[in-house]
Amino acid sequence: MNKTPVYNFGAGPAMLPKAVMEQTQAEFLDWHGTGMSVVEMSHRSKHFTSIAEESEADLRELLAVPDNYRVLFLQGGASAQFAMVPLNLLARDGSADYVNSGYWAGKAIKEAKRLANVHIAASSENENFMTLPQDWQISDDAGYVYYTSNETIGGLEFQSVPDTGDIPLVCDMTSNFLSRRVDVSRFGVIFAGAQKNFGPSGIAVVIVREDFIGNARAGIPSLYDYKVHADAGSMSNTPPTFSWYLCGLMFKWIRAQGGVDTMDARSRERSQALYAAIDASDFYNNPVDPAYRSRMNIPFTLPGESLEKTFLAEAKDAGLVTLEGHRSVGGLRASLYNGMPMAGVQALIDFMQDFEKRHG
Ligand code: PMP
């Protein structure tokens, strides 16, 4: 048995709280005295229906989702939403505004361009995505304005919801969902893959305003139509039942911890401690504009790639794993989602300070 706790700083799939993992383990063979595992249950059974209904009710409560929004639990990850959003919100000749803040916004833009007219309302590409785009030019005829609330690779995060007047917002909240309070009524669509802040991979939550349901373009695959899922309670076909169940446990866990405000306070505490440690040293560096630094994903560098390799190897021996930066940018990255305890962050900071003493 490995007695040293292992803290996984991966960007997703990511660490889940120990209590949730233990509950999953305890219930795995026999869910609530049924003699069955959730993985063996029919999605149409009353047992699974209760899991699905409770998960939606808990999520609605956590975010105070207004009644005129539907909550969908869908497959295809956040990436499927890159296509579903234009296919459901825009006619074939329609257009939308996109804000280019980095890698994940770029992916959404690329997909949307295949399906609609895309206008880039703002971009920070010229700043190498080290800051968020300023001076948005919103088109009058935009069907929606799309942005990415947290850039998982760049380590940039919107600290508030942008104001686009009457034009509905669509937001990819994959990497900061349920880590801070948001006013859902400001959005047409919010979507998030689960595998960072609230569950395992295989499922995404889509919160969509009712008037954006039922307008999908003719001729698209039915599984890309929000109405098909809304009408079927996200069970038009077999949903990823186990992933859905685990999201439900996470929603209950977040509620029991005090809700999204507690997640917000903890995420502030975790990220402030790590940024303070990085800023106090000349050895470690985070290049992101301090106004928009992400509380979720903190990229940092050391003086030289060979030191970074040594750091990763020694960190792994100390139980601090998956600290590699994304393959596209290199360097290091610590992801601090809802499942990461402060003890993990403190262990990382202690390790970084010790490493600097020995190698700095
Ligand atoms: N958007 C963001 C911000 C992400 O971080 C990711 C995954 N890292 C995605 C979208 C894509 O998610 P998925 O793999 O679930 O399609």
XYZ file of C-alpha atoms and ligand atoms in Angstrom:
376
model
C 0.000 0.000 0.000
C 1.187 3.491 -0.858
C 1.007 5.481 2.366
C 2.225 8.834 1.010
C -0.803 10.738 -0.253
C -0.674 11.335 -3.986
C -1.865 14.720 -5.190
C -2.788 14.768 -8.843
C -2.407 18.218 -10.431
C -3.622 17.026 -13.836
C -5.790 19.344 -15.943
C -8.444 16.696 -16.476
C -9.559 14.082 -15.846
C -8.642 15.388 -12.444
C -8.627 14.581 -8.759
C -11.977 14.084 -7.070
C -12.501 14.493 -3.312
C -11.506 11.460 -1.262
C -14.910 11.344 0.432
C -16.647 11.064 -2.942
C -14.279 8.337 -4.099
C -14.797 6.410 -0.886
C -18.554 6.647 -1.176
C -18.351 5.438 -4.771
C -16.257 2.498 -3.634
C -18.592 1.653 -0.749
C -21.632 1.699 -3.043
C -19.996 0.093 -6.038
C -21.196 -3.498 -5.627
C -24.517 -2.754 -3.987
C -26.192 0.587 -4.587
C -28.603 1.409 -1.740
C -29.427 -2.234 -0.963
C -30.496 -3.062 -4.514
C -27.827 -5.757 -4.840
C -26.769 -4.050 -8.067
C -24.011 -1.698 -9.052
C -24.951 1.534 -10.776
C -22.969 0.269 -13.782
C -25.372 -2.653 -14.076
C -28.618 -0.729 -13.805
C -30.959 0.118 -16.611
C -31.011 3.832 -17.240
C -34.802 3.488 -17.366
C -35.038 1.836 -13.936
C -36.590 3.743 -11.076
C -33.242 3.599 -9.265
C -31.324 5.314 -12.004
C -34.162 7.716 -12.698
C -33.923 8.844 -9.080
C -30.155 9.358 -9.448
C -30.703 11.432 -12.595
C -33.500 13.515 -11.113
C -31.639 14.229 -7.895
C -28.497 15.209 -9.761
C -30.406 17.754 -11.800
C -32.224 19.112 -8.740
C -28.940 19.449 -6.832
C -27.226 21.225 -9.708
C -30.174 23.580 -10.118
C -29.994 24.391 -6.439
C -26.219 24.936 -6.526
C -26.407 27.481 -9.346
C -29.945 28.751 -8.739
C -30.788 27.795 -12.329
C -33.953 29.683 -13.359
C -37.036 27.692 -14.414
C -36.800 28.791 -18.023
C -33.524 26.897 -18.450
C -33.143 23.197 -19.189
C -30.271 21.147 -17.793
C -28.951 18.431 -20.105
C -26.399 15.700 -19.370
C -24.809 14.796 -22.689
C -22.086 12.725 -24.282
C -19.545 14.027 -26.756
C -17.718 16.087 -24.163
C -17.425 19.825 -24.249
C -16.120 19.477 -27.806
C -19.490 18.303 -29.138
C -20.899 21.610 -27.894
C -18.507 23.493 -30.173
C -20.773 22.185 -32.972
C -24.098 21.879 -31.158
C -24.137 25.555 -30.219
C -24.090 26.916 -33.796
C -26.276 24.064 -35.088
C -29.003 24.882 -32.558
C -28.674 28.639 -32.227
C -27.951 29.780 -35.757
C -29.574 29.324 -39.126
C -27.296 28.124 -41.910
C -26.556 31.693 -43.001
C -26.498 33.026 -39.428
C -23.506 34.563 -37.743
C -22.060 34.741 -34.255
C -19.324 36.632 -32.456
C -16.452 34.765 -30.828
C -13.832 35.988 -28.382
C -10.436 34.446 -29.021
C -8.646 34.009 -25.712
C -6.436 31.023 -26.496
C -6.340 27.331 -27.286
C -9.893 26.308 -26.313
C -11.573 29.380 -27.750
C -9.555 28.642 -30.891
C -10.933 25.115 -31.082
C -14.504 26.391 -30.744
C -13.896 29.032 -33.428
C -12.480 26.481 -35.826
C -15.513 24.240 -35.435
C -18.017 27.101 -35.652
C -16.387 28.331 -38.885
C -17.323 25.048 -40.523
C -20.968 25.652 -39.667
C -21.664 29.387 -39.616
C -20.300 32.866 -40.206
C -17.917 33.679 -37.408
C -16.850 37.170 -36.490
C -13.945 37.522 -34.076
C -15.165 40.208 -31.697
C -11.846 40.401 -29.853
C -8.602 38.481 -29.670
C -5.466 38.511 -27.584
C -3.484 36.501 -30.095
C -1.108 39.433 -30.634
C -0.346 39.336 -26.914
C 0.391 35.635 -27.245
C -2.702 34.986 -25.123
C -0.929 36.219 -21.998
C -3.908 38.465 -21.276
C -7.630 38.469 -22.073
C -8.923 40.231 -25.199
C -9.902 43.877 -24.678
C -12.115 46.218 -26.744
C -14.783 43.849 -27.952
C -16.461 44.794 -31.239
C -19.866 43.136 -31.063
C -21.777 42.866 -34.364
C -25.403 44.005 -34.437
C -26.517 40.816 -36.139
C -24.641 38.374 -33.890
C -26.837 35.440 -32.851
C -24.732 35.141 -29.728
C -21.380 36.100 -28.254
C -19.200 33.145 -27.356
C -16.373 33.098 -24.830
C -14.330 30.649 -22.776
C -14.464 31.524 -19.086
C -11.219 29.751 -18.274
C -8.429 28.861 -20.689
C -7.173 25.561 -19.282
C -3.845 25.618 -21.103
C -3.046 29.324 -21.044
C -4.075 29.726 -17.414
C -6.311 32.761 -18.046
C -9.694 33.306 -16.450
C -12.485 35.841 -16.765
C -13.052 37.329 -13.315
C -16.561 38.504 -14.187
C -19.263 37.926 -16.791
C -18.872 40.262 -19.789
C -21.720 42.607 -20.661
C -23.043 42.130 -24.201
C -26.332 43.951 -23.787
C -29.230 42.113 -25.426
C -27.052 39.665 -27.318
C -27.076 36.316 -25.522
C -23.863 34.915 -24.126
C -22.678 31.404 -24.749
C -19.917 30.192 -22.484
C -17.571 27.223 -22.359
C -17.208 26.847 -18.576
C -15.504 23.467 -18.778
C -12.569 24.322 -16.582
C -14.122 26.598 -13.976
C -17.718 25.379 -13.670
C -18.952 25.242 -10.052
C -15.839 26.971 -8.767
C -17.546 30.354 -8.502
C -21.062 31.744 -8.546
C -22.518 32.755 -11.918
C -25.808 34.409 -12.750
C -27.232 31.852 -15.168
C -29.856 34.302 -16.427
C -27.086 36.212 -18.240
C -26.524 33.258 -20.588
C -28.176 31.573 -23.535
C -26.064 28.455 -23.141
C -23.500 27.353 -20.567
C -21.677 24.092 -21.080
C -18.969 22.203 -19.215
C -17.272 18.839 -19.502
C -17.369 17.129 -16.106
C -13.830 15.809 -15.852
C -12.300 18.796 -14.087
C -14.455 20.268 -11.341
C -17.375 17.892 -10.911
C -16.936 14.347 -12.128
C -15.244 11.878 -14.443
C -14.996 12.149 -18.228
C -17.733 10.950 -20.552
C -20.376 13.523 -19.725
C -20.980 17.224 -20.129
C -23.588 19.475 -18.564
C -25.403 21.896 -20.853
C -27.626 24.585 -19.357
C -29.711 26.061 -22.125
C -32.401 28.716 -22.140
C -35.711 27.274 -23.307
C -36.099 29.540 -26.300
C -32.886 28.112 -27.760
C -34.423 24.650 -27.824
C -36.422 23.534 -30.835
C -34.697 25.662 -33.470
C -32.030 23.248 -34.629
C -31.220 23.277 -38.311
C -32.999 20.763 -40.489
C -30.943 17.823 -41.605
C -28.562 17.597 -38.670
C -28.051 14.306 -36.804
C -30.794 14.047 -34.182
C -28.291 13.580 -31.374
C -27.026 17.101 -32.113
C -30.480 18.593 -31.510
C -31.021 20.034 -28.002
C -34.755 19.339 -28.313
C -34.210 15.613 -28.722
C -32.328 15.537 -25.411
C -34.581 17.990 -23.605
C -37.697 15.990 -24.559
C -36.120 12.730 -23.439
C -34.661 13.916 -20.128
C -31.164 13.360 -21.607
C -32.068 9.693 -22.152
C -32.812 9.657 -25.848
C -30.259 6.862 -25.966
C -28.272 5.168 -23.187
C -26.522 7.887 -21.204
C -23.123 7.401 -19.514
C -24.821 6.246 -16.330
C -21.798 5.834 -14.104
C -20.338 9.216 -14.997
C -23.722 10.802 -14.397
C -24.032 9.097 -11.005
C -20.588 10.355 -9.959
C -21.488 13.904 -11.001
C -24.546 13.529 -8.777
C -22.336 12.548 -5.833
C -20.114 15.545 -6.526
C -23.108 17.909 -6.536
C -24.159 16.509 -3.163
C -20.624 16.844 -1.853
C -20.415 20.478 -3.006
C -23.753 21.204 -1.340
C -22.592 19.563 1.890
C -19.405 21.672 1.864
C -21.476 24.850 1.741
C -22.150 25.166 -1.974
C -20.484 27.151 -4.730
C -19.474 29.955 -2.343
C -17.326 27.487 -0.407
C -15.775 26.213 -3.657
C -15.111 29.846 -4.578
C -13.413 30.634 -1.254
C -11.295 27.482 -1.368
C -10.260 28.038 -4.927
C -9.228 31.585 -4.078
C -7.199 30.318 -1.111
C -5.480 27.549 -3.101
C -4.563 29.732 -6.062
C -3.479 32.758 -4.029
C -1.093 30.607 -2.011
C 0.505 29.124 -5.118
C 0.767 32.441 -6.979
C 2.283 34.035 -3.874
C 4.927 31.297 -3.760
C 5.706 31.742 -7.469
C 5.849 35.548 -7.227
C 8.079 35.471 -4.148
C 10.748 33.618 -6.094
C 12.991 34.500 -9.037
C 13.294 30.832 -9.804
C 9.673 30.157 -10.734
C 7.717 32.288 -13.174
C 4.103 32.647 -14.267
C 3.879 34.907 -17.355
C 0.121 35.611 -17.308
C -1.321 39.126 -16.844
C -2.025 39.221 -13.067
C -5.479 40.720 -13.690
C -6.655 37.544 -15.418
C -4.671 34.768 -13.817
C -6.645 31.559 -13.565
C -7.538 30.129 -10.181
C -7.892 26.716 -11.804
C -4.806 26.185 -13.940
C -1.484 27.714 -13.011
C 1.271 27.361 -15.595
C 4.813 28.086 -14.460
C 8.352 27.721 -15.672
C 11.769 27.054 -14.150
C 15.093 28.309 -15.514
C 15.648 25.713 -18.215
C 14.080 22.538 -19.524
C 16.527 20.223 -17.856
C 15.649 21.615 -14.420
C 11.982 21.155 -15.294
C 12.601 17.488 -16.006
C 14.400 17.065 -12.682
C 11.565 18.909 -10.936
C 8.935 16.609 -12.443
C 10.863 13.476 -11.486
C 11.492 14.588 -7.911
C 7.924 15.865 -7.499
C 6.599 12.506 -8.618
C 8.696 10.771 -5.952
C 7.144 13.141 -3.416
C 3.618 12.177 -4.513
C 3.001 15.335 -6.566
C 2.009 14.093 -9.995
C 0.828 15.249 -13.434
C 2.546 18.625 -13.226
C 3.647 18.640 -16.869
C 2.477 21.609 -18.925
C 0.261 20.913 -21.945
C 2.169 19.272 -24.807
C 1.589 22.386 -26.951
C 3.324 24.807 -24.564
C 5.666 22.828 -22.315
C 6.697 24.130 -18.902
C 4.767 23.043 -15.848
C 1.157 23.447 -14.824
C -0.690 22.858 -11.576
C -4.445 22.446 -11.889
C -6.356 23.195 -8.709
C -9.962 22.102 -9.182
C -12.667 21.463 -6.591
C -11.234 18.049 -5.714
C -7.788 19.382 -4.757
C -7.401 19.849 -0.990
C -5.393 22.763 0.397
C -3.004 20.158 1.847
C -2.061 19.235 -1.717
C -1.279 22.846 -2.587
C 0.745 23.267 0.600
C 2.688 20.075 -0.177
C 3.452 21.464 -3.646
C 4.574 24.835 -2.265
C 6.812 23.174 0.342
C 8.306 20.982 -2.350
C 8.904 23.970 -4.675
C 10.679 25.925 -1.949
C 12.860 22.983 -1.034
C 13.650 22.310 -4.705
C 14.666 25.941 -5.224
C 17.039 25.751 -2.235
C 18.726 22.721 -3.665
C 18.821 23.759 -7.330
C 18.410 27.551 -7.334
N -13.046 23.462 -23.292
C -12.110 23.590 -22.337
C -11.925 24.920 -21.671
C -11.333 22.497 -21.959
O -10.389 22.621 -21.023
C -11.547 21.248 -22.605
C -10.780 20.004 -22.236
N -9.558 20.159 -21.683
C -12.519 21.173 -23.607
C -13.266 22.284 -23.918
C -12.781 19.895 -24.351
O -13.438 19.009 -23.515
P -13.771 17.530 -23.943
O -12.486 16.776 -23.963
O -14.729 17.080 -22.872
O -14.408 17.564 -25.283
